[in-house]
PDB file of C-alpha atoms in Angstrom:
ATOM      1  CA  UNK M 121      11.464 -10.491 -22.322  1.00 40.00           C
ATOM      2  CA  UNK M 122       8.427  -8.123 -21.234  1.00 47.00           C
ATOM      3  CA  UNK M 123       7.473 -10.471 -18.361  1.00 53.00           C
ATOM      4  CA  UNK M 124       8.858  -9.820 -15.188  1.00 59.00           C
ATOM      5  CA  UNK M 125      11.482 -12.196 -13.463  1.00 81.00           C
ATOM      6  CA  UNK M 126       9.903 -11.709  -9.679  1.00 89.00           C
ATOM      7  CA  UNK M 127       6.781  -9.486  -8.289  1.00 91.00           C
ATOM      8  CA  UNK M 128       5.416  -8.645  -4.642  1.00 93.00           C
ATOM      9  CA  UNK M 129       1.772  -8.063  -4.250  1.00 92.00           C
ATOM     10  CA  UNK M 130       1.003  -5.883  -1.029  1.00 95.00           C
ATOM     11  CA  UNK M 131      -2.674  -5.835  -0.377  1.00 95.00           C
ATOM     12  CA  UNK M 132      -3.565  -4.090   2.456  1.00 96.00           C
ATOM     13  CA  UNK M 133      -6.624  -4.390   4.568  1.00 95.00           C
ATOM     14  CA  UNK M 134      -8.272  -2.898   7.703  1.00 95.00           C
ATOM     15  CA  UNK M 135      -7.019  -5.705  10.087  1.00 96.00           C
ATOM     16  CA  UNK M 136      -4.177  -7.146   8.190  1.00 97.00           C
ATOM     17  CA  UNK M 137      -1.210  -6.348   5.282  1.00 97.00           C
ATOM     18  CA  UNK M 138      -0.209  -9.415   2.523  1.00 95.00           C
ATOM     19  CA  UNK M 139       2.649  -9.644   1.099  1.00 95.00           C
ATOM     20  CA  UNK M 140       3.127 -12.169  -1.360  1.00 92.00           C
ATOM     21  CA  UNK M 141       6.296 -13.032  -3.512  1.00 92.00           C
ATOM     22  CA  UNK M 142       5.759 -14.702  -7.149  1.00 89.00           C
ATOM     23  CA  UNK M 143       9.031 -15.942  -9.173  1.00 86.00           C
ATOM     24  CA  UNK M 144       8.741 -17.454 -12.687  1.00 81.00           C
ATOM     25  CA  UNK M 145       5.709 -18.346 -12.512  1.00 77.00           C
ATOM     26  CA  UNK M 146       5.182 -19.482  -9.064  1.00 84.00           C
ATOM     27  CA  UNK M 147       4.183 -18.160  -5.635  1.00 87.00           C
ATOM     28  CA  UNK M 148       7.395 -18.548  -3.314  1.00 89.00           C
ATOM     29  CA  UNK M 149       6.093 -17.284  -0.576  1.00 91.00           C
ATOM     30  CA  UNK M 150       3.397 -15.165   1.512  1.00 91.00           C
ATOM     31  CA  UNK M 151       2.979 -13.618   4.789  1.00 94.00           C
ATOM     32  CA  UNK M 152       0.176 -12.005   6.348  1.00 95.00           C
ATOM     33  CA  UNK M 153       1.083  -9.259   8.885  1.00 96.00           C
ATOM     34  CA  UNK M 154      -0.936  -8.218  11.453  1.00 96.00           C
ATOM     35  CA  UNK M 155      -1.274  -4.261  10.614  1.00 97.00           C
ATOM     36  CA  UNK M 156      -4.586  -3.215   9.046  1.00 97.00           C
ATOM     37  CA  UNK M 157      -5.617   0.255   8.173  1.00 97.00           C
ATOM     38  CA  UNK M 158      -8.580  -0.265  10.436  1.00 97.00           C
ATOM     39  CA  UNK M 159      -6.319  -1.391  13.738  1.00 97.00           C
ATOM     40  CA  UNK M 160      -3.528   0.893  13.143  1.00 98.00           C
ATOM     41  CA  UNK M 161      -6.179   3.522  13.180  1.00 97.00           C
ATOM     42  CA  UNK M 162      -7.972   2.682  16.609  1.00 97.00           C
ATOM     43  CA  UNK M 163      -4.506   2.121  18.402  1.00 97.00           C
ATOM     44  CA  UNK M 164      -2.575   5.281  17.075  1.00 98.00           C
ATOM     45  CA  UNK M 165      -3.899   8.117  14.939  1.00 97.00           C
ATOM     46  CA  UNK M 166      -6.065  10.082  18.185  1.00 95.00           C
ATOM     47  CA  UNK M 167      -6.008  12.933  16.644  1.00 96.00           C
ATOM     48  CA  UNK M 168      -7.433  15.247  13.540  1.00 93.00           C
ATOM     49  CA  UNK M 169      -4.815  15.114  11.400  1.00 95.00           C
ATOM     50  CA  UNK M 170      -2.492  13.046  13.461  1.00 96.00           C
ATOM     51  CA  UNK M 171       0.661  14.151  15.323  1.00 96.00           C
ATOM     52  CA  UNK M 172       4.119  13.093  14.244  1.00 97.00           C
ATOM     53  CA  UNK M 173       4.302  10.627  17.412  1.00 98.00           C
ATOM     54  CA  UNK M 174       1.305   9.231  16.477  1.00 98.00           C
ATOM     55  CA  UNK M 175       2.244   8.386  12.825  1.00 97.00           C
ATOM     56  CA  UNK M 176       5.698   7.468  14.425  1.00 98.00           C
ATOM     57  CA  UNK M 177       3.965   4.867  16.309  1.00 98.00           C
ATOM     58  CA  UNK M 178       1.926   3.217  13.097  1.00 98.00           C
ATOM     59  CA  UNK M 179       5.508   3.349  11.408  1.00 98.00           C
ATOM     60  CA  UNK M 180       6.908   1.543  13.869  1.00 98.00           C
ATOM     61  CA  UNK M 181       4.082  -1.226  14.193  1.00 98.00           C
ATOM     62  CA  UNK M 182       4.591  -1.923  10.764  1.00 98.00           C
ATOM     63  CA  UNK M 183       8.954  -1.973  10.460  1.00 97.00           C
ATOM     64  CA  UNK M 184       8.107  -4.436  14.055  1.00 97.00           C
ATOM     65  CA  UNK M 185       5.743  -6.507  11.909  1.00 97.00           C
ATOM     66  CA  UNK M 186       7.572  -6.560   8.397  1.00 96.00           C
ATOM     67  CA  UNK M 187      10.735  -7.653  10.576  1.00 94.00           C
ATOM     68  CA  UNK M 188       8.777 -11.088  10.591  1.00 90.00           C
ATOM     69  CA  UNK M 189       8.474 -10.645   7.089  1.00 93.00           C
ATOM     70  CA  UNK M 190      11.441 -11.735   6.033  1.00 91.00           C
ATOM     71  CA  UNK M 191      10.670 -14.888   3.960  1.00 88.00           C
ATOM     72  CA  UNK M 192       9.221 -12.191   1.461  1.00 90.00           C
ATOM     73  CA  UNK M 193      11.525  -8.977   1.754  1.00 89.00           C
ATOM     74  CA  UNK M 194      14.751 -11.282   1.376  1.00 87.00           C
ATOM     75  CA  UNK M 195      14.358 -12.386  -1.577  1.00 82.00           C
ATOM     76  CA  UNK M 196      12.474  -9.507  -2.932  1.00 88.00           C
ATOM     77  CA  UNK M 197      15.206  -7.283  -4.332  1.00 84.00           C
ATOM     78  CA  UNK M 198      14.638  -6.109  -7.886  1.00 86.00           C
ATOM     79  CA  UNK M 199      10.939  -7.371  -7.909  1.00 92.00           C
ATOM     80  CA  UNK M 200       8.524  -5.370  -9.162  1.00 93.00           C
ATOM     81  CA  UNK M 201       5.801  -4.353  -6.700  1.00 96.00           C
ATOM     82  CA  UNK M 202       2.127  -4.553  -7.449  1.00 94.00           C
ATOM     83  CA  UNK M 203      -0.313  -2.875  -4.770  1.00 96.00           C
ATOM     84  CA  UNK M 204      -4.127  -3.881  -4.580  1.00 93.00           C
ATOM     85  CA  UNK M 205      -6.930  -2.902  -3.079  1.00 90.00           C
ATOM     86  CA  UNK M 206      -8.483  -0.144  -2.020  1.00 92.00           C
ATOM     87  CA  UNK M 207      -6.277   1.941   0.058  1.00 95.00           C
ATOM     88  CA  UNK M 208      -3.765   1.215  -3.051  1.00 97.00           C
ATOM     89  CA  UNK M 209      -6.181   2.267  -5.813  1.00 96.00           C
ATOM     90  CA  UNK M 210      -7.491   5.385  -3.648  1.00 97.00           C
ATOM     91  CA  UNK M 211      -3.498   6.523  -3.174  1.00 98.00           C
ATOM     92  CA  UNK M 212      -2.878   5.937  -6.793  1.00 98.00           C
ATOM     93  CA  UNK M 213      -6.047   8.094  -8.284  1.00 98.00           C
ATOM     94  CA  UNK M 214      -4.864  10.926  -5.767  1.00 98.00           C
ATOM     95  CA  UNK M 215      -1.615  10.790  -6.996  1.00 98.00           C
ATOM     96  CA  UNK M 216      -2.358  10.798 -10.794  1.00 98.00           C
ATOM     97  CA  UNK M 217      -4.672  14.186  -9.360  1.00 97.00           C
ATOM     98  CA  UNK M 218      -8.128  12.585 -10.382  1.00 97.00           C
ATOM     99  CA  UNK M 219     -11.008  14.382  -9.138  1.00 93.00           C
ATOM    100  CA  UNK M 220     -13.424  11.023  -9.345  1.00 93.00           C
ATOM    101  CA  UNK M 221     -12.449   6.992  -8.998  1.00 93.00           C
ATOM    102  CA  UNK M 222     -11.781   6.059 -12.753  1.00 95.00           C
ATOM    103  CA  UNK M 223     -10.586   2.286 -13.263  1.00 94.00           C
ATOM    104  CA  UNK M 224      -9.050   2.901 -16.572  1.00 95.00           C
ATOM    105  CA  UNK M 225      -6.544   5.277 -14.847  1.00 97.00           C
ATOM    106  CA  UNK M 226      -5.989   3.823 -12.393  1.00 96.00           C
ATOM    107  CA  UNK M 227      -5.467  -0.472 -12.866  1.00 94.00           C
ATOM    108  CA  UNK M 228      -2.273  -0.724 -14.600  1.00 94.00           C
ATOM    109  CA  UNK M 229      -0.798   2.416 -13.566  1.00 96.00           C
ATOM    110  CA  UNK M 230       3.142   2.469 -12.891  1.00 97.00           C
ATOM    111  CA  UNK M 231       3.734   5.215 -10.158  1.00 98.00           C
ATOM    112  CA  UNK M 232       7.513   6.718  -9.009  1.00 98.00           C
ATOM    113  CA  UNK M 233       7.503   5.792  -5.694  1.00 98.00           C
ATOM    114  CA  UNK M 234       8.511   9.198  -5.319  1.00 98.00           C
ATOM    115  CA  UNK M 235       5.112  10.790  -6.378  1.00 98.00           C
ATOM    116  CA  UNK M 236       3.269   8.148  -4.126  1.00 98.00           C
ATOM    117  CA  UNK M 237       5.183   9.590  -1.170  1.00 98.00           C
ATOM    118  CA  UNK M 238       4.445  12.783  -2.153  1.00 98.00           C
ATOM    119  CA  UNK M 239       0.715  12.294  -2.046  1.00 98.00           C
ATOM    120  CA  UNK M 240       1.161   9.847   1.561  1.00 98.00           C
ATOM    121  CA  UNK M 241       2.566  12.894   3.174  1.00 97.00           C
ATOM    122  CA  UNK M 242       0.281  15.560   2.259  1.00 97.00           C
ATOM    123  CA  UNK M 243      -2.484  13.574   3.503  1.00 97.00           C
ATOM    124  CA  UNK M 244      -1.828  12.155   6.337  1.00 97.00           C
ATOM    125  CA  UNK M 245      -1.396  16.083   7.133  1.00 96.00           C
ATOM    126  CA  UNK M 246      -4.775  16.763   6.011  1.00 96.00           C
ATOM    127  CA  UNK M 247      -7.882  17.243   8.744  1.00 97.00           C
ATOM    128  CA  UNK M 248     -10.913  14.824   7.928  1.00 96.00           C
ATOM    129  CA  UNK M 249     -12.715  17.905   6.296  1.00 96.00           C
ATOM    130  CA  UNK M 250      -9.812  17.970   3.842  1.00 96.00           C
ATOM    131  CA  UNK M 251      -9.977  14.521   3.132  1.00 96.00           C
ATOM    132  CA  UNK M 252     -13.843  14.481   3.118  1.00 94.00           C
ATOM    133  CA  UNK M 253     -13.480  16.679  -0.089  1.00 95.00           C
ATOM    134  CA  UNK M 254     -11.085  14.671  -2.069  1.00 95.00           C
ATOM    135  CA  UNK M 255     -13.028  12.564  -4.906  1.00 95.00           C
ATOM    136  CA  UNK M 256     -11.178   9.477  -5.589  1.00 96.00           C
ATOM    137  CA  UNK M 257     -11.690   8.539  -1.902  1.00 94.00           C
ATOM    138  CA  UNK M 258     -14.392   6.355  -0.900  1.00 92.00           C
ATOM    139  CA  UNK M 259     -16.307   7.756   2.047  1.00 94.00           C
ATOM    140  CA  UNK M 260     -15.633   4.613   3.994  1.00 93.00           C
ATOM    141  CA  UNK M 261     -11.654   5.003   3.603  1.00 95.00           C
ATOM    142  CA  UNK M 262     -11.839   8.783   4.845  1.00 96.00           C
ATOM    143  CA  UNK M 263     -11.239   7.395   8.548  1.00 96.00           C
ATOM    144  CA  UNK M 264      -8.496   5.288   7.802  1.00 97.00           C
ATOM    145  CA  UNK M 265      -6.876   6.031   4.406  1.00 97.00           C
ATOM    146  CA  UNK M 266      -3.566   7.906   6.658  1.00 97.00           C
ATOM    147  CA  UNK M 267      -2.901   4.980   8.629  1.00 98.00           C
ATOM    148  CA  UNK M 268      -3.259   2.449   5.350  1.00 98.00           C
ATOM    149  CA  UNK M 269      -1.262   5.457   3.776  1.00 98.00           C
ATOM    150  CA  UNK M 270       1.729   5.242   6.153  1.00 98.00           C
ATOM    151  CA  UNK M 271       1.753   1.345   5.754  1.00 98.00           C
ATOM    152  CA  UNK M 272       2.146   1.437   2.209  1.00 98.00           C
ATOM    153  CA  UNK M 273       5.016   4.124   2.798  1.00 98.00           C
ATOM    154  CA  UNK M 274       6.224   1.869   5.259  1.00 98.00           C
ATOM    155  CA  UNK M 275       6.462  -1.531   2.865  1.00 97.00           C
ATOM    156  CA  UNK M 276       7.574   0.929   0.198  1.00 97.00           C
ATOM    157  CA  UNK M 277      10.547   1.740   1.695  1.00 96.00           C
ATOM    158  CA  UNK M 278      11.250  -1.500   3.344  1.00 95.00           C
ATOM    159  CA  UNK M 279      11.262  -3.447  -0.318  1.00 95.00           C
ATOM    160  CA  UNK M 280      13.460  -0.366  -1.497  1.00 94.00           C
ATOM    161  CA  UNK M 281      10.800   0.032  -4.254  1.00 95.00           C
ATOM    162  CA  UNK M 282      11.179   2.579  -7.308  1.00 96.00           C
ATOM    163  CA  UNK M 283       7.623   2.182  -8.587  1.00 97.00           C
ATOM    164  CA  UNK M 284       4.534   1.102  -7.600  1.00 98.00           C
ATOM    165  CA  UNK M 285       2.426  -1.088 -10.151  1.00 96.00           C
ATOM    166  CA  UNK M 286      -1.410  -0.728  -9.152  1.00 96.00           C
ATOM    167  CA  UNK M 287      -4.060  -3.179  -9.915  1.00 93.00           C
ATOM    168  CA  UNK M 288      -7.507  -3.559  -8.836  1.00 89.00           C
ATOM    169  CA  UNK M 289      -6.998  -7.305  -9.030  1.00 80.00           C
ATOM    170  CA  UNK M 290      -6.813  -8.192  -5.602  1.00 60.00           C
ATOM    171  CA  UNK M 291      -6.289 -12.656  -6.258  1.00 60.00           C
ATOM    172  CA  UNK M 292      -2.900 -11.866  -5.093  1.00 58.00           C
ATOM    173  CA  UNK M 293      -1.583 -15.437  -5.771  1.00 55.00           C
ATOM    174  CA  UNK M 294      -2.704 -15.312  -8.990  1.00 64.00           C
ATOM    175  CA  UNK M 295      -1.675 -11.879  -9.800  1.00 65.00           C
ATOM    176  CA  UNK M 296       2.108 -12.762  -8.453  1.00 61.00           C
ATOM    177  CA  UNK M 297       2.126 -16.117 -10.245  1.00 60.00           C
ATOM    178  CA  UNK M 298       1.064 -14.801 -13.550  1.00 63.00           C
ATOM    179  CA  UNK M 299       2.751 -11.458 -13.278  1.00 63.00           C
ATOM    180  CA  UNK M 300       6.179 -12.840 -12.532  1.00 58.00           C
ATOM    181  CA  UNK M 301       5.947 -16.434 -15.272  1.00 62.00           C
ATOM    182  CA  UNK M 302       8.880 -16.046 -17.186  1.00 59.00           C
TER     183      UNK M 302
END
């Protein structure tokens, strides 16, 4: 069948990261973790671009957090995972190399998790005039796209994730719950 037997939804935010697991048909569980773009910024990333401690310390907050996760990430192996919102959306159109936000491209794409790593660590190497340039990203994300950056990374790798579906659908029950119906 083309539908998929389980899904996570990440949806990341500036004070707080969902995660929430959908099996045929249903929501199984959710978790809201307490690492935001926004609050990862203001307690880590001092400087312009930020030093490998200081990303080392948002990577940490977020393994710490996603340990209390587990009622997702434990039964999450083999699901497909679906990122919304806008640090999502803004990673994926810089990864597909747009020069301006385009919703056609960019709701629906399937990304290697290897090209969205790619694009995580070239910018969270870039100085805010670099990223100040860059198209697809919304001038109020230019702050705190690295840090939301490094927590997607972070999840990514923590859900042992091959692709990344995006979707700028952010009703993330609804998305898991239809997304993973049998």
């Amino acid at each position: 069948s083309g539908r998929l037997q389980a899904a996570v939804v990440v949806d990341i935010g500036g004070g707080s990261t969902e995660l929430v697991l959908g099996r045929e048909g249903r929501v199984r569980a959710s978790v809201s973790l307490d690492v935001g773009s926004v609050r990862l910024t203001e307690r880590h990333l001092i400087d312009d671009p930020p030093g490998e401690a200081q990303i080392a310390d948002v990577e940490h907050d977020v393994t710490t957090a996603l340990a209390r996760a587990q009622i997702v990430t434990a039964d999450a192996a083999g699901a497909t995972v679906i990122g919304v919102a806008g640090t999502i959306t803004t990673l994926a159109g810089m990864t597909l190399g747009l020069d301006h936000y385009d919703s056609d491209r960019i709701d629906g794409a399937v990304l290697p998790v290897s090209a969205v790593e790619a694009t995580i660590a070239r910018l969270v190497r870039m100085p805010r005039a670099e990223r100040v340039a860059i198209g697809v990203l919304h001038p109020g994300r230019i702050d705190v796209i690295a840090a939301g950056a490094i927590i997607l990374r972070t999840v990514l790798r923590r859900l042992d994730a091959a692709e990344l579906t995006v979707s700028e659908h952010d009703i993330l029950d609804g998305i898991a719950a239809t997304l993973a119906r049998p």
